[in-house]
mmCIF file of C-alpha atoms and ligand atoms in Angstrom:
data_model
loop_
_atom_site.group_PDB
_atom_site.id
_atom_site.type_symbol
_atom_site.label_atom_id
_atom_site.label_comp_id
_atom_site.label_asym_id
_atom_site.label_seq_id
_atom_site.Cartn_x
_atom_site.Cartn_y
_atom_site.Cartn_z
ATOM 1 C CA PRO A 1 0.261 -0.328 0.759
ATOM 2 C CA SER A 2 1.257 3.675 -0.475
ATOM 3 C CA LEU A 3 2.296 5.495 2.195
ATOM 4 C CA HIS A 4 0.135 7.705 1.868
ATOM 5 C CA ARG A 5 -2.495 4.664 2.827
ATOM 6 C CA GLN A 6 -0.692 3.603 5.481
ATOM 7 C CA ARG A 7 -0.937 6.752 7.526
ATOM 8 C CA HIS A 8 -3.961 6.706 7.502
ATOM 9 C CA GLN A 9 -4.265 3.539 7.963
ATOM 10 C CA PHE A 10 -2.271 4.117 11.138
ATOM 11 C CA VAL A 11 -5.231 5.741 12.357
ATOM 12 C CA ILE A 12 -8.014 3.260 11.211
ATOM 13 C CA ASP A 13 -6.278 0.956 14.084
ATOM 14 C CA PHE A 14 -6.170 3.069 16.262
ATOM 15 C CA VAL A 15 -10.182 3.799 15.914
ATOM 16 C CA ARG A 16 -10.933 0.036 16.095
ATOM 17 C CA LYS A 17 -8.436 -0.299 19.206
ATOM 18 C CA ASN A 18 -9.451 2.618 21.438
ATOM 19 C CA LYS A 19 -13.475 3.669 20.012
ATOM 20 C CA PRO A 20 -13.436 6.693 20.264
ATOM 21 C CA LYS A 21 -16.779 9.048 20.101
ATOM 22 C CA GLN A 22 -15.723 12.061 18.909
ATOM 23 C CA VAL A 23 -12.572 12.563 16.033
ATOM 24 C CA ALA A 24 -11.569 15.771 14.815
ATOM 25 C CA ASP A 25 -8.970 16.030 12.096
ATOM 26 C CA LEU A 26 -6.964 18.232 10.899
ATOM 27 C CA GLY A 27 -6.276 19.692 7.559
ATOM 28 C CA CYS A 28 -8.626 17.088 6.155
ATOM 29 C CA GLY A 29 -7.506 17.829 2.475
ATOM 30 C CA GLU A 30 -10.100 16.209 1.075
ATOM 31 C CA CYS A 31 -11.549 14.335 3.466
ATOM 32 C CA LYS A 32 -10.249 10.955 2.546
ATOM 33 C CA LEU A 33 -9.296 8.873 6.392
ATOM 34 C CA LEU A 34 -13.248 11.173 7.250
ATOM 35 C CA LYS A 35 -14.367 8.941 4.914
ATOM 36 C CA GLN A 36 -12.835 5.817 5.343
ATOM 37 C CA LEU A 37 -13.773 6.708 9.300
ATOM 38 C CA LYS A 38 -17.643 6.951 8.743
ATOM 39 C CA PHE A 39 -17.343 2.973 8.836
ATOM 40 C CA HIS A 40 -16.182 2.729 12.119
ATOM 41 C CA ARG A 41 -20.007 2.477 14.113
ATOM 42 C CA ASN A 42 -18.295 3.656 17.952
ATOM 43 C CA ILE A 43 -17.669 7.298 16.352
ATOM 44 C CA GLU A 44 -20.786 9.605 17.092
ATOM 45 C CA LEU A 45 -18.960 12.789 15.815
ATOM 46 C CA LEU A 46 -16.893 12.471 12.682
ATOM 47 C CA VAL A 47 -15.188 16.943 12.447
ATOM 48 C CA GLY A 48 -12.365 17.728 9.540
ATOM 49 C CA VAL A 49 -10.840 21.191 9.369
ATOM 50 C CA ASP A 50 -8.820 22.347 6.646
ATOM 51 C CA THR A 51 -7.684 25.750 5.844
ATOM 52 C CA ASN A 52 -8.478 24.979 1.920
ATOM 53 C CA GLY A 53 -12.333 25.192 1.702
ATOM 54 C CA ALA A 54 -12.613 24.372 -2.263
ATOM 55 C CA LYS A 55 -10.359 21.622 -0.806
ATOM 56 C CA ILE A 56 -12.848 20.347 1.157
ATOM 57 C CA LYS A 57 -15.543 21.056 -0.699
ATOM 58 C CA LYS A 58 -14.133 19.049 -4.239
ATOM 59 C CA MET A 59 -15.236 16.067 -2.620
ATOM 60 C CA MET A 60 -17.612 16.941 0.839
ATOM 61 C CA HIS A 61 -20.535 14.560 -0.744
ATOM 62 C CA GLY A 62 -19.099 11.249 -0.564
ATOM 63 C CA LEU A 63 -19.641 11.724 3.263
ATOM 64 C CA ALA A 64 -23.075 12.160 2.873
ATOM 65 C CA PRO A 65 -25.199 8.932 4.361
ATOM 66 C CA LEU A 66 -26.036 6.454 1.791
ATOM 67 C CA SER A 67 -28.321 4.673 1.061
ATOM 68 C CA THR A 68 -27.974 1.205 1.879
ATOM 69 C CA ASP A 69 -27.471 3.557 5.317
ATOM 70 C CA TYR A 70 -31.664 4.818 5.594
ATOM 71 C CA LEU A 71 -32.144 1.345 4.366
ATOM 72 C CA GLN A 72 -30.757 -0.561 7.365
ATOM 73 C CA PRO A 73 -30.828 1.248 10.277
ATOM 74 C CA THR A 74 -29.169 1.234 13.597
ATOM 75 C CA TYR A 75 -29.014 2.560 16.473
ATOM 76 C CA ASP A 76 -25.447 4.545 16.121
ATOM 77 C CA GLN A 77 -25.874 7.383 15.681
ATOM 78 C CA LEU A 78 -23.146 9.830 13.553
ATOM 79 C CA ARG A 79 -22.616 13.087 12.299
ATOM 80 C CA VAL A 80 -20.418 14.609 10.736
ATOM 81 C CA GLU A 81 -19.760 18.488 10.589
ATOM 82 C CA LEU A 82 -16.725 20.135 8.230
ATOM 83 C CA TYR A 83 -15.030 23.566 8.880
ATOM 84 C CA GLN A 84 -13.177 26.256 6.718
ATOM 85 C CA GLY A 85 -10.748 27.187 9.594
ATOM 86 C CA SER A 86 -7.028 27.035 10.882
ATOM 87 C CA VAL A 87 -5.289 25.724 13.098
ATOM 88 C CA THR A 88 -3.849 28.322 14.409
ATOM 89 C CA GLN A 89 -6.749 29.409 15.789
ATOM 90 C CA ARG A 90 -9.429 28.226 18.603
ATOM 91 C CA ASP A 91 -13.167 27.330 17.957
ATOM 92 C CA ALA A 92 -15.016 26.056 21.283
ATOM 93 C CA ARG A 93 -16.826 23.828 19.379
ATOM 94 C CA LEU A 94 -13.350 21.048 18.653
ATOM 95 C CA ARG A 95 -13.187 21.066 22.386
ATOM 96 C CA ARG A 96 -12.670 18.042 24.343
ATOM 97 C CA PHE A 97 -12.480 15.268 21.923
ATOM 98 C CA ASP A 98 -11.461 11.778 22.628
ATOM 99 C CA LEU A 99 -9.152 11.944 19.645
ATOM 100 C CA VAL A 100 -7.558 14.614 17.373
ATOM 101 C CA THR A 101 -5.682 13.484 14.348
ATOM 102 C CA SER A 102 -2.899 15.939 12.437
ATOM 103 C CA ILE A 103 -1.592 13.492 9.478
ATOM 104 C CA GLU A 104 1.206 14.947 6.979
ATOM 105 C CA LEU A 105 0.451 18.598 8.323
ATOM 106 C CA ILE A 106 2.809 20.641 10.481
ATOM 107 C CA GLU A 107 5.975 20.923 7.724
ATOM 108 C CA HIS A 108 2.921 23.122 6.192
ATOM 109 C CA LEU A 109 3.319 25.137 9.236
ATOM 110 C CA THR A 110 5.865 28.876 9.940
ATOM 111 C CA LEU A 111 7.650 27.985 13.830
ATOM 112 C CA THR A 112 5.333 30.453 14.879
ATOM 113 C CA ASP A 113 2.381 29.074 13.540
ATOM 114 C CA LEU A 114 4.021 25.713 14.920
ATOM 115 C CA GLU A 115 3.980 27.114 18.362
ATOM 116 C CA ARG A 116 0.098 27.970 18.534
ATOM 117 C CA PHE A 117 -0.771 24.620 16.925
ATOM 118 C CA ALA A 118 0.575 22.839 19.889
ATOM 119 C CA SER A 119 -1.789 25.585 22.174
ATOM 120 C CA VAL A 120 -4.263 25.297 20.435
ATOM 121 C CA VAL A 121 -4.022 21.826 19.586
ATOM 122 C CA PHE A 122 -2.989 20.354 22.856
ATOM 123 C CA GLY A 123 -3.842 22.969 25.394
ATOM 124 C CA TYR A 124 -7.078 24.804 24.649
ATOM 125 C CA MET A 125 -8.594 22.195 22.393
ATOM 126 C CA SER A 126 -6.949 19.451 24.873
ATOM 127 C CA PRO A 127 -8.325 16.068 24.143
ATOM 128 C CA ALA A 128 -7.270 13.146 24.927
ATOM 129 C CA SER A 129 -5.495 11.283 22.186
ATOM 130 C CA VAL A 130 -3.868 13.399 19.790
ATOM 131 C CA ILE A 131 -1.735 11.185 16.462
ATOM 132 C CA VAL A 132 0.397 13.368 14.696
ATOM 133 C CA SER A 133 2.727 12.700 11.644
ATOM 134 C CA THR A 134 5.506 14.530 9.498
ATOM 135 C CA PRO A 135 8.112 13.631 6.818
ATOM 136 C CA ASN A 136 11.099 11.957 8.783
ATOM 137 C CA SER A 137 13.827 14.301 7.093
ATOM 138 C CA GLU A 138 16.667 10.977 7.822
ATOM 139 C CA PHE A 139 14.340 9.205 4.642
ATOM 140 C CA ASN A 140 15.177 11.440 2.539
ATOM 141 C CA ALA A 141 18.850 9.661 1.609
ATOM 142 C CA LEU A 142 16.271 6.439 0.188
ATOM 143 C CA LEU A 143 13.498 8.398 -1.782
ATOM 144 C CA PRO A 144 14.980 8.604 -4.961
ATOM 145 C CA GLY A 145 15.651 11.960 -6.917
ATOM 146 C CA LEU A 146 14.536 13.863 -4.098
ATOM 147 C CA THR A 147 16.825 17.332 -3.303
ATOM 148 C CA GLY A 148 15.428 19.499 -0.586
ATOM 149 C CA PHE A 149 12.546 19.345 0.733
ATOM 150 C CA ARG A 150 9.763 16.182 -0.264
ATOM 151 C CA HIS A 151 6.867 18.676 -0.820
ATOM 152 C CA SER A 152 7.659 22.804 -2.038
ATOM 153 C CA ASP A 153 4.803 23.899 0.258
ATOM 154 C CA HIS A 154 7.186 21.596 4.406
ATOM 155 C CA LYS A 155 8.402 24.864 5.500
ATOM 156 C CA PHE A 156 10.229 22.381 7.625
ATOM 157 C CA GLU A 157 11.281 18.253 7.803
ATOM 158 C CA TRP A 158 12.418 17.195 10.818
ATOM 159 C CA ASN A 159 14.841 14.375 11.690
ATOM 160 C CA ARG A 160 13.842 12.006 14.379
ATOM 161 C CA SER A 161 15.830 13.359 17.585
ATOM 162 C CA GLU A 162 14.203 17.271 16.400
ATOM 163 C CA PHE A 163 10.670 15.183 16.584
ATOM 164 C CA ARG A 164 11.230 13.942 19.558
ATOM 165 C CA SER A 165 12.182 17.143 20.976
ATOM 166 C CA TRP A 166 9.516 19.013 19.372
ATOM 167 C CA ALA A 167 7.014 16.573 21.257
ATOM 168 C CA LEU A 168 8.870 15.741 24.485
ATOM 169 C CA LYS A 169 8.603 20.524 25.298
ATOM 170 C CA VAL A 170 4.384 20.155 24.087
ATOM 171 C CA CYS A 171 3.875 16.962 26.287
ATOM 172 C CA LEU A 172 5.398 18.826 29.034
ATOM 173 C CA ASP A 173 3.747 22.535 28.077
ATOM 174 C CA TYR A 174 0.072 21.251 27.935
ATOM 175 C CA GLY A 175 0.294 17.344 29.889
ATOM 176 C CA TYR A 176 0.279 15.004 27.446
ATOM 177 C CA GLU A 177 2.645 11.949 27.062
ATOM 178 C CA VAL A 178 4.158 10.582 23.685
ATOM 179 C CA GLU A 179 5.081 7.231 21.878
ATOM 180 C CA PHE A 180 7.154 7.392 18.594
ATOM 181 C CA THR A 181 6.608 5.061 16.101
ATOM 182 C CA GLY A 182 6.131 5.552 12.215
ATOM 183 C CA VAL A 183 5.206 4.046 8.969
ATOM 184 C CA GLY A 184 6.960 3.564 6.017
ATOM 185 C CA GLU A 185 10.408 0.448 6.986
ATOM 186 C CA ALA A 186 13.641 1.841 5.355
ATOM 187 C CA PRO A 187 15.816 -1.916 4.239
ATOM 188 C CA GLN A 188 16.029 -3.692 7.176
ATOM 189 C CA ASP A 189 20.036 -3.319 7.825
ATOM 190 C CA GLN A 190 18.540 0.602 8.083
ATOM 191 C CA GLN A 191 15.166 0.944 10.047
ATOM 192 C CA GLU A 192 17.985 0.770 12.983
ATOM 193 C CA SER A 193 19.803 3.616 11.574
ATOM 194 C CA ILE A 194 17.226 5.605 9.099
ATOM 195 C CA GLY A 195 13.404 5.098 10.929
ATOM 196 C CA PHE A 196 10.522 5.177 8.755
ATOM 197 C CA CYS A 197 9.639 7.500 5.931
ATOM 198 C CA SER A 198 7.059 9.745 8.429
ATOM 199 C CA GLN A 199 7.353 9.276 11.572
ATOM 200 C CA ILE A 200 4.428 9.488 13.705
ATOM 201 C CA GLY A 201 3.628 10.662 17.459
ATOM 202 C CA VAL A 202 0.578 8.996 19.936
ATOM 203 C CA PHE A 203 -0.051 11.852 22.648
ATOM 204 C CA HIS A 204 -2.460 10.400 25.986
ATOM 205 C CA ARG A 205 -3.728 13.093 27.742
ATOM 206 C CA LEU A 206 -2.415 12.860 31.570
ATOM 207 C CA GLN A 207 -4.604 13.255 34.828
ATOM 208 C CA GLY A 208 -4.547 15.983 36.441
ATOM 209 C CA ASN A 209 -2.977 17.886 34.290
ATOM 210 C CA ASP A 210 -3.967 20.449 36.052
ATOM 211 C CA HIS A 211 -0.949 22.619 36.487
ATOM 212 C CA CYS A 212 0.427 23.068 32.910
ATOM 213 C CA ASN A 213 -0.589 25.528 30.923
ATOM 214 C CA ALA A 214 -4.113 22.944 30.069
ATOM 215 C CA LEU A 215 -7.065 25.337 29.571
ATOM 216 C CA HIS A 216 -9.786 24.612 31.954
ATOM 217 C CA GLY A 217 -13.591 25.174 32.563
ATOM 218 C CA SER A 218 -14.217 28.928 33.228
ATOM 219 C CA ASP A 219 -11.445 30.045 31.490
ATOM 220 C CA VAL A 220 -12.187 29.138 28.149
ATOM 221 C CA GLU A 221 -13.743 31.779 26.567
ATOM 222 C CA GLU A 222 -16.396 30.633 24.105
ATOM 223 C CA VAL A 223 -14.630 30.870 20.551
ATOM 224 C CA PHE A 224 -16.298 30.077 16.837
ATOM 225 C CA SER A 225 -13.508 31.174 14.254
ATOM 226 C CA TYR A 226 -14.182 28.081 12.070
ATOM 227 C CA ILE A 227 -16.792 28.052 9.246
ATOM 228 C CA LEU A 228 -19.113 25.876 8.216
ATOM 229 C CA VAL A 229 -19.401 24.015 5.179
ATOM 230 C CA TYR A 230 -20.874 20.488 5.095
ATOM 231 C CA SER A 231 -23.104 19.301 8.296
ATOM 232 C CA VAL A 232 -24.849 15.315 7.903
ATOM 233 C CA ASN A 233 -26.852 13.702 10.531
ATOM 234 C CA TYR A 234 -26.243 9.793 9.402
HETATM 235 N N1 SAM B 1 -4.484 15.228 6.111
HETATM 236 C C1 SAM B 1 -4.416 15.117 4.949
HETATM 237 C C2 SAM B 1 -3.723 13.432 3.981
HETATM 238 O O1 SAM B 1 -3.524 12.833 4.846
HETATM 239 O O2 SAM B 1 -3.547 13.430 3.366
HETATM 240 C C3 SAM B 1 -4.154 15.721 3.952
HETATM 241 C C4 SAM B 1 -2.580 16.166 4.038
HETATM 242 S S1 SAM B 1 -2.163 17.835 3.214
HETATM 243 C C5 SAM B 1 -0.177 17.862 2.685
HETATM 244 C C6 SAM B 1 -1.780 18.998 4.049
HETATM 245 C C7 SAM B 1 -3.607 19.758 4.499
HETATM 246 O O3 SAM B 1 -3.021 20.716 5.636
HETATM 247 C C8 SAM B 1 -3.972 20.841 3.099
HETATM 248 O O4 SAM B 1 -5.312 20.570 2.483
HETATM 249 C C9 SAM B 1 -4.101 22.048 3.217
HETATM 250 O O5 SAM B 1 -4.946 23.081 3.558
HETATM 251 C C10 SAM B 1 -3.741 21.842 4.969
HETATM 252 N N2 SAM B 1 -3.282 22.482 5.758
HETATM 253 C C11 SAM B 1 -2.433 24.299 5.472
HETATM 254 N N3 SAM B 1 -2.415 24.322 6.871
HETATM 255 C C12 SAM B 1 -3.433 24.258 7.378
HETATM 256 C C13 SAM B 1 -3.568 25.357 9.114
HETATM 257 N N4 SAM B 1 -3.383 26.649 9.534
HETATM 258 N N5 SAM B 1 -4.716 24.846 9.825
HETATM 259 C C14 SAM B 1 -5.419 23.680 8.745
HETATM 260 N N6 SAM B 1 -4.883 23.254 7.430
HETATM 261 C C15 SAM B 1 -4.238 23.460 7.446
#
């Protein structure tokens, strides 16, 4: 399977295992991951956010229920919402989800926006789990004909130690713990020295992270900065 599919499969495996009820995909693009997630019966609220409204709108109708979804009603309810909005801005409708995913998004942010991302996602949205994937620059040597970054819009590509330092700082600042993994394996003899093609951090919110920069209850003003572009109830 393509690397793209492997990253999405990683999220799907996580969802199968952990059964989150509310899931938000940040930088959802053409909603490919959301379309796969809508088949998971444990999910009650599925939200996509992207700055690129045109990109969302192009493919969003694939999220509508199929006629068979109505012919075979189940007791499970699903609501899907798509927003045009930026991960650098807060929106109260995305607080306290079970799972937030950010697949190949952070490398498109400037370092200033990356700080805002951490404060919005970990500090404000404050979900139970966060999955962040980003290219591992150490793997670039194995990609034929690549000079520079993998994509012209990337603002940075990190090696494993750079990703690790960022992730550990986020954990300290906002009260999370993180495990590192990835998808896209290097040839066996180079797995240790190079690592995965896409590196992934799986973050879990710590119990009682009140001492950290996480925002709580009454400190939080209700801000709605995202624009709802699509919603559907199953
Ligand atoms: N996550 C998708 C996937 O796995 O295929 C798309 C990844 S694509 C490389 C990055 C996406 O992030 C684009 O759709 C882009 O519009 C979106 N994006 C970039 N900056 C963003 C921001 N500040 N807030 C929300 N989305 C953003």
